[in-house]
Amino acid sequence: MKPTVRVRFAPSPTGHLHIGNARTAILNWIFARKHQGVFVLRIEDSDRERSTASAEPAILEDLQWLGLNWDEGPQVGGDHGPYHQSQRLHLYAEYLNVLRTQGNAYPCYCKEEELEAKRQVALQRGENPRYDQKCLSLSTDEIRSFEKEGRKPVWRFRARRGEVKWEDLLKGEISFDGESFGDFVVVRPDGAPVYNFAAVVDDGLMKITHVIRGDDHVSNTPKQILIHEAFGWPLPQFCHIPMILGPDRTRLSKRHGATSMAELRIKGYLPKALINFLSLLSWSAESGDEVLPLERIIAEFDTKRMSKSPALFDPLKLNWMNGIYIRDMAIDELVQAALPFLQDSSLDTSHEFQLQKALELTRGGIETLSQFPEALEPFFRQQVQLTDGEASEIASRDSSQKIYWAFLRLLQNYDSMDSATFRMIMKQLQKETGIMGNELWVPIRVALMGRVHGPDLPASAEILGKQKCERFVRSLVY
């Protein structure tokens, strides 16, 4: 019987999730759901200098907004806690003692300037810098002398020499020569664990079966394998996913635009669209479909269909995909999603029926929720506002004035405005003025919407209603 699949997402609390970390979380979550496994959230906050009190709530908020519910971790607990590294320091001390007892860890009192000088010499010789094991066999007197000086040691892992290899789920067989990195530090002078040591202790005790992470961690993996071996723990299967590049094929950064979940949320991207888009960076469904409901992503996800090449973050494609999700939303769901963006504007959207109609009409040209305030502005203002010089020029034409006067006169024959009534008035306008096509319709659009282009005009007039149509047109006549 195969063990239950257990994966982990282990962010450091240094700020909101950025795109790379969010993709890692998404792929781990999908993998767990695919295999009816367990998704563990672990907070790697042992680095006191980089960790901040406000960052962890931000990360949890981002994950919850995305809908990535975790099975074990902060807020939900579990059998393998605590789930903060800062609360697991006693475990790292305990397992450091195990390594010491085995002879696999030893104190190193070398000063940083000494180590740096040796690194420079090795580099000048064209050699790979690695620790020379100076402190491996210190005598009791030497240790006492260093401690009398006030030196506090780091603890180094005694790495075995020879090949360290593993079969990566994505990259295939990867191997390192143990000579390339030498005896590495596992615990700092203040007792804080180094990443490679803490991650292995946590993964081993939390019974993690698969480690899915960015390929910038490939160089960490051989060190972690050696520590796993020292404890006699089964190795998790590793899967190192390629980095995400910007459209210019350089490493994704702020110069490429929004790079955090918080920024993308503010811009009006939908969680389901982001999960769809980010899950497909480096992975493709066998069907070739790109817009996939979450159920299909989980069902079709396969590490064998992941690309070994870096993934390109294409904001235009994300906008396209987000627009599809907006158009597919149930209207009630769309109202709730759009309201926070509309409430930040000066628009009075208290009339829910009118709001639903306006959202339904305009969503076809929308790619992000943040575009709705501008798109809906003509429907909820109280006075006509011409958006640019072209609209003003069109409204001032003699032919436009002729159309406006005739429109107001014809409008008096009707008690209300709907799309059918509007079309009837436009037919009568054409007959009465002799003006047709864009020469007729654009001036009316300018009067009602304040702009030259926009959604279906009869439907727009129906949403505005008779009173607003009359008021807007009358405000432009001379």
Short mmCIF file of N, CA and C in Angstrom, two decimals, residues 356-464:
data_model
loop_
_atom_site.label_atom_id
_atom_site.label_comp_id
_atom_site.label_asym_id
_atom_site.label_seq_id
_atom_site.Cartn_x
_atom_site.Cartn_y
_atom_site.Cartn_z
N GLN A 356 -26.91 45.16 -12.43
CA GLN A 356 -26.82 43.87 -13.11
C GLN A 356 -26.89 44.04 -14.63
N LYS A 357 -27.83 44.88 -15.08
CA LYS A 357 -27.99 45.11 -16.52
C LYS A 357 -26.73 45.74 -17.11
N ALA A 358 -26.15 46.71 -16.38
CA ALA A 358 -24.96 47.39 -16.89
C ALA A 358 -23.76 46.45 -16.92
N LEU A 359 -23.61 45.63 -15.89
CA LEU A 359 -22.51 44.68 -15.88
C LEU A 359 -22.65 43.66 -17.00
N GLU A 360 -23.86 43.17 -17.19
CA GLU A 360 -24.11 42.19 -18.24
C GLU A 360 -23.80 42.78 -19.61
N LEU A 361 -24.14 44.05 -19.80
CA LEU A 361 -23.94 44.69 -21.10
C LEU A 361 -22.47 44.97 -21.38
N THR A 362 -21.71 45.37 -20.36
CA THR A 362 -20.34 45.83 -20.59
C THR A 362 -19.29 44.74 -20.43
N ARG A 363 -19.63 43.62 -19.81
CA ARG A 363 -18.60 42.64 -19.48
C ARG A 363 -17.88 42.08 -20.70
N GLY A 364 -18.50 42.14 -21.87
CA GLY A 364 -17.88 41.60 -23.07
C GLY A 364 -16.57 42.27 -23.43
N GLY A 365 -16.39 43.54 -23.03
CA GLY A 365 -15.16 44.25 -23.36
C GLY A 365 -14.23 44.41 -22.17
N ILE A 366 -14.50 43.67 -21.09
CA ILE A 366 -13.75 43.83 -19.85
C ILE A 366 -12.75 42.69 -19.68
N GLU A 367 -11.54 43.03 -19.24
CA GLU A 367 -10.53 42.01 -18.97
C GLU A 367 -10.19 41.90 -17.49
N THR A 368 -10.35 43.00 -16.74
CA THR A 368 -10.12 42.96 -15.29
C THR A 368 -11.24 43.72 -14.60
N LEU A 369 -11.53 43.33 -13.37
CA LEU A 369 -12.61 43.96 -12.63
C LEU A 369 -12.38 45.45 -12.42
N SER A 370 -11.13 45.87 -12.39
CA SER A 370 -10.82 47.28 -12.16
C SER A 370 -11.23 48.16 -13.33
N GLN A 371 -11.57 47.55 -14.47
CA GLN A 371 -12.02 48.33 -15.62
C GLN A 371 -13.51 48.67 -15.56
N PHE A 372 -14.23 48.05 -14.64
CA PHE A 372 -15.67 48.27 -14.58
C PHE A 372 -16.08 49.70 -14.22
N PRO A 373 -15.42 50.37 -13.26
CA PRO A 373 -15.86 51.73 -12.95
C PRO A 373 -15.91 52.65 -14.17
N GLU A 374 -14.89 52.59 -15.00
CA GLU A 374 -14.88 53.44 -16.20
C GLU A 374 -15.96 52.98 -17.18
N ALA A 375 -16.11 51.67 -17.34
CA ALA A 375 -17.11 51.16 -18.28
C ALA A 375 -18.53 51.50 -17.84
N LEU A 376 -18.77 51.51 -16.53
CA LEU A 376 -20.12 51.72 -16.01
C LEU A 376 -20.43 53.18 -15.73
N GLU A 377 -19.41 54.02 -15.78
CA GLU A 377 -19.61 55.43 -15.43
C GLU A 377 -20.77 56.10 -16.17
N PRO A 378 -20.94 55.88 -17.49
CA PRO A 378 -22.03 56.55 -18.18
C PRO A 378 -23.43 56.19 -17.66
N PHE A 379 -23.57 55.01 -17.06
CA PHE A 379 -24.88 54.56 -16.61
C PHE A 379 -25.28 55.11 -15.24
N PHE A 380 -24.29 55.58 -14.47
CA PHE A 380 -24.59 55.96 -13.09
C PHE A 380 -24.27 57.42 -12.78
N ARG A 381 -23.89 58.19 -13.78
CA ARG A 381 -23.68 59.61 -13.55
C ARG A 381 -25.02 60.34 -13.65
N GLN A 382 -25.03 61.57 -13.20
CA GLN A 382 -26.26 62.36 -13.23
C GLN A 382 -26.24 63.41 -14.34
N GLN A 383 -25.08 63.73 -14.86
CA GLN A 383 -24.96 64.70 -15.94
C GLN A 383 -24.06 64.12 -17.02
N VAL A 384 -24.31 64.50 -18.27
CA VAL A 384 -23.48 64.02 -19.36
C VAL A 384 -22.08 64.61 -19.24
N GLN A 385 -21.08 63.79 -19.49
CA GLN A 385 -19.69 64.22 -19.45
C GLN A 385 -19.00 63.72 -20.70
N LEU A 386 -18.65 64.63 -21.60
CA LEU A 386 -17.98 64.24 -22.83
C LEU A 386 -16.53 63.93 -22.53
N THR A 387 -16.07 62.78 -22.98
CA THR A 387 -14.78 62.27 -22.55
C THR A 387 -13.59 62.91 -23.25
N ASP A 388 -13.77 63.44 -24.46
CA ASP A 388 -12.61 63.97 -25.17
C ASP A 388 -13.04 65.01 -26.20
N GLY A 389 -12.05 65.56 -26.88
CA GLY A 389 -12.32 66.60 -27.86
C GLY A 389 -13.14 66.11 -29.04
N GLU A 390 -12.93 64.87 -29.44
CA GLU A 390 -13.69 64.33 -30.57
C GLU A 390 -15.18 64.28 -30.24
N ALA A 391 -15.51 63.84 -29.02
CA ALA A 391 -16.91 63.78 -28.61
C ALA A 391 -17.51 65.18 -28.58
N SER A 392 -16.75 66.16 -28.07
CA SER A 392 -17.24 67.54 -28.00
C SER A 392 -17.47 68.10 -29.40
N GLU A 393 -16.56 67.80 -30.30
CA GLU A 393 -16.69 68.31 -31.68
C GLU A 393 -17.93 67.73 -32.36
N ILE A 394 -18.17 66.44 -32.14
CA ILE A 394 -19.34 65.79 -32.74
C ILE A 394 -20.63 66.39 -32.20
N ALA A 395 -20.68 66.62 -30.89
CA ALA A 395 -21.90 67.16 -30.27
C ALA A 395 -22.21 68.57 -30.76
N SER A 396 -21.19 69.33 -31.14
CA SER A 396 -21.41 70.73 -31.53
C SER A 396 -21.78 70.91 -33.00
N ARG A 397 -21.73 69.83 -33.78
CA ARG A 397 -22.05 69.97 -35.21
C ARG A 397 -23.52 70.38 -35.40
N ASP A 398 -23.77 71.11 -36.47
CA ASP A 398 -25.16 71.50 -36.78
C ASP A 398 -26.02 70.27 -37.01
N SER A 399 -25.45 69.27 -37.68
CA SER A 399 -26.23 68.06 -37.95
C SER A 399 -26.59 67.34 -36.65
N SER A 400 -25.67 67.37 -35.69
CA SER A 400 -25.93 66.73 -34.40
C SER A 400 -27.02 67.49 -33.65
N GLN A 401 -26.97 68.82 -33.71
CA GLN A 401 -28.00 69.61 -33.03
C GLN A 401 -29.38 69.32 -33.62
N LYS A 402 -29.41 69.17 -34.93
CA LYS A 402 -30.68 68.83 -35.60
C LYS A 402 -31.20 67.47 -35.09
N ILE A 403 -30.27 66.52 -34.93
CA ILE A 403 -30.65 65.19 -34.45
C ILE A 403 -31.15 65.28 -33.00
N TYR A 404 -30.47 66.07 -32.17
CA TYR A 404 -30.85 66.16 -30.75
C TYR A 404 -32.25 66.76 -30.60
N TRP A 405 -32.55 67.84 -31.34
CA TRP A 405 -33.87 68.46 -31.22
C TRP A 405 -34.96 67.49 -31.67
N ALA A 406 -34.67 66.79 -32.74
CA ALA A 406 -35.67 65.83 -33.24
C ALA A 406 -35.84 64.67 -32.25
N PHE A 407 -34.75 64.21 -31.67
CA PHE A 407 -34.81 63.11 -30.69
C PHE A 407 -35.68 63.50 -29.50
N LEU A 408 -35.47 64.73 -28.99
CA LEU A 408 -36.24 65.18 -27.83
C LEU A 408 -37.73 65.27 -28.16
N ARG A 409 -38.03 65.71 -29.36
CA ARG A 409 -39.44 65.83 -29.75
C ARG A 409 -40.08 64.46 -29.88
N LEU A 410 -39.39 63.52 -30.49
CA LEU A 410 -39.93 62.16 -30.65
C LEU A 410 -40.06 61.43 -29.33
N LEU A 411 -39.15 61.72 -28.42
CA LEU A 411 -39.15 61.04 -27.13
C LEU A 411 -40.42 61.33 -26.34
N GLN A 412 -41.01 62.49 -26.60
CA GLN A 412 -42.22 62.85 -25.85
C GLN A 412 -43.40 61.94 -26.18
N ASN A 413 -43.30 61.18 -27.24
CA ASN A 413 -44.40 60.28 -27.63
C ASN A 413 -44.38 58.96 -26.86
N TYR A 414 -43.38 58.78 -25.98
CA TYR A 414 -43.25 57.51 -25.29
C TYR A 414 -43.16 57.73 -23.78
N ASP A 415 -43.75 56.81 -23.03
CA ASP A 415 -43.77 56.92 -21.56
C ASP A 415 -42.51 56.36 -20.91
N SER A 416 -41.84 55.46 -21.57
CA SER A 416 -40.65 54.84 -20.99
C SER A 416 -39.68 54.50 -22.12
N MET A 417 -38.50 54.01 -21.72
CA MET A 417 -37.48 53.70 -22.70
C MET A 417 -37.02 52.24 -22.53
N ASP A 418 -37.13 51.48 -23.61
CA ASP A 418 -36.49 50.17 -23.66
C ASP A 418 -35.80 50.07 -25.02
N SER A 419 -35.11 48.97 -25.26
CA SER A 419 -34.32 48.88 -26.49
C SER A 419 -35.19 48.93 -27.73
N ALA A 420 -36.39 48.34 -27.67
CA ALA A 420 -37.29 48.36 -28.83
C ALA A 420 -37.76 49.78 -29.11
N THR A 421 -38.11 50.51 -28.05
CA THR A 421 -38.53 51.90 -28.20
C THR A 421 -37.41 52.74 -28.80
N PHE A 422 -36.19 52.54 -28.33
CA PHE A 422 -35.06 53.31 -28.82
C PHE A 422 -34.85 53.07 -30.32
N ARG A 423 -34.94 51.81 -30.74
CA ARG A 423 -34.76 51.52 -32.16
C ARG A 423 -35.86 52.19 -32.99
N MET A 424 -37.06 52.21 -32.45
CA MET A 424 -38.17 52.85 -33.16
C MET A 424 -37.91 54.34 -33.32
N ILE A 425 -37.43 54.97 -32.24
CA ILE A 425 -37.13 56.40 -32.31
C ILE A 425 -36.02 56.65 -33.33
N MET A 426 -35.02 55.79 -33.39
CA MET A 426 -33.91 55.98 -34.32
C MET A 426 -34.39 55.85 -35.77
N LYS A 427 -35.31 54.95 -36.01
CA LYS A 427 -35.88 54.83 -37.36
C LYS A 427 -36.63 56.10 -37.74
N GLN A 428 -37.39 56.61 -36.77
CA GLN A 428 -38.14 57.85 -37.04
C GLN A 428 -37.18 59.03 -37.24
N LEU A 429 -36.07 59.02 -36.45
CA LEU A 429 -35.07 60.08 -36.60
C LEU A 429 -34.47 60.07 -38.00
N GLN A 430 -34.13 58.88 -38.48
CA GLN A 430 -33.55 58.77 -39.81
C GLN A 430 -34.50 59.29 -40.86
N LYS A 431 -35.77 58.94 -40.72
CA LYS A 431 -36.77 59.37 -41.70
C LYS A 431 -36.97 60.88 -41.65
N GLU A 432 -36.99 61.43 -40.44
CA GLU A 432 -37.28 62.85 -40.29
C GLU A 432 -36.11 63.73 -40.67
N THR A 433 -34.87 63.30 -40.34
CA THR A 433 -33.70 64.15 -40.58
C THR A 433 -33.00 63.83 -41.90
N GLY A 434 -33.24 62.64 -42.43
CA GLY A 434 -32.54 62.23 -43.64
C GLY A 434 -31.10 61.82 -43.37
N ILE A 435 -30.73 61.73 -42.10
CA ILE A 435 -29.37 61.33 -41.71
C ILE A 435 -29.41 59.85 -41.32
N MET A 436 -28.38 59.11 -41.71
CA MET A 436 -28.41 57.67 -41.42
C MET A 436 -27.02 57.16 -41.04
N GLY A 437 -26.98 55.91 -40.63
CA GLY A 437 -25.72 55.25 -40.29
C GLY A 437 -25.01 55.91 -39.11
N ASN A 438 -23.66 55.90 -39.16
CA ASN A 438 -22.89 56.48 -38.06
C ASN A 438 -23.15 57.95 -37.87
N GLU A 439 -23.50 58.65 -38.97
CA GLU A 439 -23.77 60.08 -38.87
C GLU A 439 -24.97 60.36 -37.98
N LEU A 440 -25.84 59.35 -37.83
CA LEU A 440 -27.01 59.47 -36.97
C LEU A 440 -26.74 58.90 -35.58
N TRP A 441 -26.12 57.71 -35.57
CA TRP A 441 -26.00 56.98 -34.31
C TRP A 441 -24.89 57.53 -33.40
N VAL A 442 -23.78 57.98 -33.98
CA VAL A 442 -22.66 58.43 -33.15
C VAL A 442 -23.02 59.68 -32.34
N PRO A 443 -23.68 60.68 -32.92
CA PRO A 443 -24.08 61.83 -32.09
C PRO A 443 -24.98 61.44 -30.91
N ILE A 444 -25.87 60.49 -31.13
CA ILE A 444 -26.73 60.04 -30.03
C ILE A 444 -25.90 59.30 -28.98
N ARG A 445 -24.95 58.47 -29.45
CA ARG A 445 -24.08 57.77 -28.49
C ARG A 445 -23.29 58.78 -27.65
N VAL A 446 -22.78 59.82 -28.30
CA VAL A 446 -22.03 60.85 -27.58
C VAL A 446 -22.91 61.50 -26.52
N ALA A 447 -24.15 61.80 -26.88
CA ALA A 447 -25.05 62.46 -25.95
C ALA A 447 -25.40 61.57 -24.76
N LEU A 448 -25.65 60.29 -25.02
CA LEU A 448 -26.09 59.39 -23.95
C LEU A 448 -24.93 58.83 -23.14
N MET A 449 -23.81 58.52 -23.82
CA MET A 449 -22.71 57.83 -23.15
C MET A 449 -21.48 58.72 -22.92
N GLY A 450 -21.42 59.87 -23.59
CA GLY A 450 -20.30 60.77 -23.41
C GLY A 450 -19.06 60.36 -24.17
N ARG A 451 -19.18 59.33 -24.99
CA ARG A 451 -18.01 58.82 -25.71
C ARG A 451 -18.42 58.30 -27.08
N VAL A 452 -17.44 58.16 -27.96
CA VAL A 452 -17.71 57.81 -29.35
C VAL A 452 -17.96 56.31 -29.50
N HIS A 453 -17.32 55.51 -28.66
CA HIS A 453 -17.45 54.06 -28.76
C HIS A 453 -18.01 53.50 -27.45
N GLY A 454 -18.67 52.36 -27.56
CA GLY A 454 -19.23 51.75 -26.36
C GLY A 454 -20.08 50.55 -26.67
N PRO A 455 -20.77 50.04 -25.67
CA PRO A 455 -21.60 48.85 -25.86
C PRO A 455 -22.86 49.15 -26.66
N ASP A 456 -23.65 48.11 -26.90
CA ASP A 456 -24.89 48.23 -27.67
C ASP A 456 -25.70 49.43 -27.20
N LEU A 457 -26.02 50.34 -28.14
CA LEU A 457 -26.66 51.60 -27.76
C LEU A 457 -28.12 51.43 -27.35
N PRO A 458 -28.95 50.65 -28.05
CA PRO A 458 -30.32 50.46 -27.58
C PRO A 458 -30.38 49.87 -26.17
N ALA A 459 -29.52 48.90 -25.89
CA ALA A 459 -29.50 48.32 -24.54
C ALA A 459 -29.01 49.35 -23.53
N SER A 460 -28.07 50.20 -23.92
CA SER A 460 -27.57 51.25 -23.03
C SER A 460 -28.68 52.24 -22.71
N ALA A 461 -29.44 52.63 -23.73
CA ALA A 461 -30.54 53.58 -23.51
C ALA A 461 -31.58 53.00 -22.57
N GLU A 462 -31.84 51.71 -22.69
CA GLU A 462 -32.81 51.07 -21.80
C GLU A 462 -32.35 51.13 -20.35
N ILE A 463 -31.06 50.90 -20.12
CA ILE A 463 -30.52 50.97 -18.75
C ILE A 463 -30.60 52.39 -18.22
N LEU A 464 -30.33 53.39 -19.07
CA LEU A 464 -30.39 54.78 -18.64
C LEU A 464 -31.81 55.20 -18.29
#
